[in-house]
GROMACS .gro file of C-alpha atoms in nm:
model
  116
    1MET     CA    1   6.798  12.396   9.209
    2ARG     CA    2   6.738  12.350   9.558
    3ILE     CA    3   7.045  12.251   9.661
    4LEU     CA    4   7.240  12.510   9.453
    5THR     CA    5   6.977  12.809   9.654
    6GLY     CA    6   7.053  12.612   9.988
    7THR     CA    7   6.675  12.516  10.014
    8ALA     CA    8   6.750  12.138   9.979
    9SER     CA    9   6.645  11.920  10.253
   10LEU     CA   10   6.903  11.811  10.501
   11ASP     CA   11   6.898  11.459  10.366
   12HIS     CA   12   6.916  11.505  10.005
   13GLN     CA   13   7.205  11.411   9.854
   14LEU     CA   14   7.442  11.719   9.789
   15PHE     CA   15   7.579  11.783   9.372
   16GLN     CA   16   7.988  11.835   9.423
   17PHE     CA   17   8.083  12.107   9.144
   18ILE     CA   18   8.451  11.977   9.107
   19PRO     CA   19   8.580  12.213   8.805
   20GLN     CA   20   8.856  12.089   8.587
   21SER     CA   21   8.917  12.418   8.361
   22ILE     CA   22   8.873  12.788   8.358
   23GLU     CA   23   8.926  12.912   8.059
   24ALA     CA   24   8.829  13.370   7.964
   25PHE     CA   25   8.735  13.489   7.613
   26GLY     CA   26   8.669  13.848   7.709
   27SER     CA   27   8.384  13.878   7.951
   28THR     CA   28   8.288  13.540   7.917
   29VAL     CA   29   8.461  13.260   8.113
   30LEU     CA   30   8.382  12.894   8.083
   31VAL     CA   31   8.419  12.678   8.376
   32GLU     CA   32   8.423  12.308   8.302
   33GLY     CA   33   8.372  12.041   8.586
   34CYS     CA   34   8.232  11.662   8.648
   35GLU     CA   35   8.016  11.531   8.961
   36PRO     CA   36   8.236  11.177   8.939
   37GLY     CA   37   7.953  11.045   9.198
   38ARG     CA   38   7.688  11.055   8.916
   39SER     CA   39   7.896  11.068   8.634
   40ILE     CA   40   7.805  11.381   8.542
   41THR     CA   41   8.011  11.673   8.312
   42TRP     CA   42   7.876  12.016   8.311
   43VAL     CA   43   8.019  12.355   8.174
   44HIS     CA   44   7.913  12.691   8.304
   45ALA     CA   45   7.936  12.984   8.076
   46TRP     CA   46   7.974  13.294   8.289
   47THR     CA   47   7.939  13.678   8.179
   48VAL     CA   48   8.111  13.893   8.405
   49THR     CA   49   8.151  14.288   8.443
   50ASP     CA   50   8.488  14.442   8.293
   51GLY     CA   51   8.692  14.562   8.584
   52SER     CA   52   8.834  14.446   8.870
   53ASP     CA   53   8.523  14.399   9.034
   54GLY     CA   54   8.420  14.084   8.767
   55ILE     CA   55   8.055  14.046   8.884
   56ILE     CA   56   7.890  13.782   8.710
   57THR     CA   57   7.557  13.881   8.579
   58GLN     CA   58   7.457  13.594   8.334
   59VAL     CA   59   7.506  13.234   8.396
   60ARG     CA   60   7.427  12.985   8.111
   61GLU     CA   61   7.447  12.602   8.239
   62TYR     CA   62   7.512  12.312   8.029
   63PHE     CA   63   7.477  11.922   8.155
   64ASN     CA   64   7.583  11.642   7.958
   65THR     CA   65   7.666  11.848   7.669
   66SER     CA   66   7.968  11.876   7.416
   67LEU     CA   67   8.036  12.259   7.399
   68THR     CA   68   8.239  12.407   7.114
   69VAL     CA   69   8.270  12.790   7.168
   70THR     CA   70   8.338  13.011   6.826
   71ARG     CA   71   8.376  13.373   6.797
   72LEU     CA   72   8.122  13.478   6.509
   73ASP     CA   73   8.265  13.726   6.336
   74ASN     CA   74   8.106  13.796   6.003
   75ASN     CA   75   8.340  14.124   5.934
   76ASN     CA   76   8.463  13.973   5.560
   77ASN     CA   77   8.141  13.891   5.467
   78ASN     CA   78   7.997  14.101   5.182
   79ASN     CA   79   7.659  14.080   5.271
   80THR     CA   80   7.650  14.192   5.622
   81ASN     CA   81   7.380  14.448   5.599
   82SER     CA   82   7.120  14.196   5.498
   83PRO     CA   83   6.925  14.064   5.767
   84SER     CA   84   6.876  13.726   5.540
   85SER     CA   85   7.204  13.679   5.515
   86ASP     CA   86   7.313  13.330   5.486
   87PHE     CA   87   7.478  13.220   5.862
   88SER     CA   88   7.547  12.858   5.740
   89SER     CA   89   7.829  13.017   5.487
   90ILE     CA   90   7.999  13.210   5.804
   91ALA     CA   91   8.006  12.895   6.005
   92THR     CA   92   8.156  12.687   5.761
   93SER     CA   93   8.430  12.938   5.691
   94SER     CA   94   8.726  13.084   5.834
   95ASN     CA   95   8.485  13.337   6.002
   96CYS     CA   96   8.417  13.136   6.257
   97PRO     CA   97   8.685  12.943   6.455
   98SER     CA   98   8.656  12.741   6.715
   99LEU     CA   99   8.763  12.914   7.010
  100TRP     CA  100   8.725  12.569   7.276
  101GLU     CA  101   8.565  12.247   7.299
  102SER     CA  102   8.443  12.089   7.646
  103SER     CA  103   8.625  11.732   7.718
  104VAL     CA  104   8.351  11.542   7.761
  105PRO     CA  105   8.415  11.157   7.854
  106ASN     CA  106   8.416  10.911   7.621
  107LYS     CA  107   7.992  10.882   7.622
  108PHE     CA  108   7.758  10.997   7.380
  109VAL     CA  109   7.625  11.351   7.450
  110PRO     CA  110   7.413  11.629   7.237
  111GLY     CA  111   7.638  11.878   7.075
  112LEU     CA  112   7.619  12.281   7.127
  113VAL     CA  113   7.732  12.524   6.970
  114LEU     CA  114   7.792  12.896   7.142
  115ALA     CA  115   7.904  13.132   6.938
  116LEU     CA  116   8.044  13.475   7.109
   0.00000   0.00000   0.00000
């Protein structure tokens, strides 16, 4: 955090954000990269404003995590008006396709699903 905000001391080892891929899905932009000196992988999910200004309004950051992005579309679910709908059936059906998956190197990391 101190490195990103510029408050780190000068002798502090810098963290290098080296982007490897950038993908956009509507107002969500995914940036995946690594820090080779420490064998760290990262994914940023930015929410940006519509239009030509593209101001970042939210940042989600994932380190050493395998991220799968999906679009949760329950339009075909017959029980959409019920607040207690069974979302596990949506997640296993064709209504929840995988849009993007991180390319984590050969190491065991936790997995996470980001629904848009």
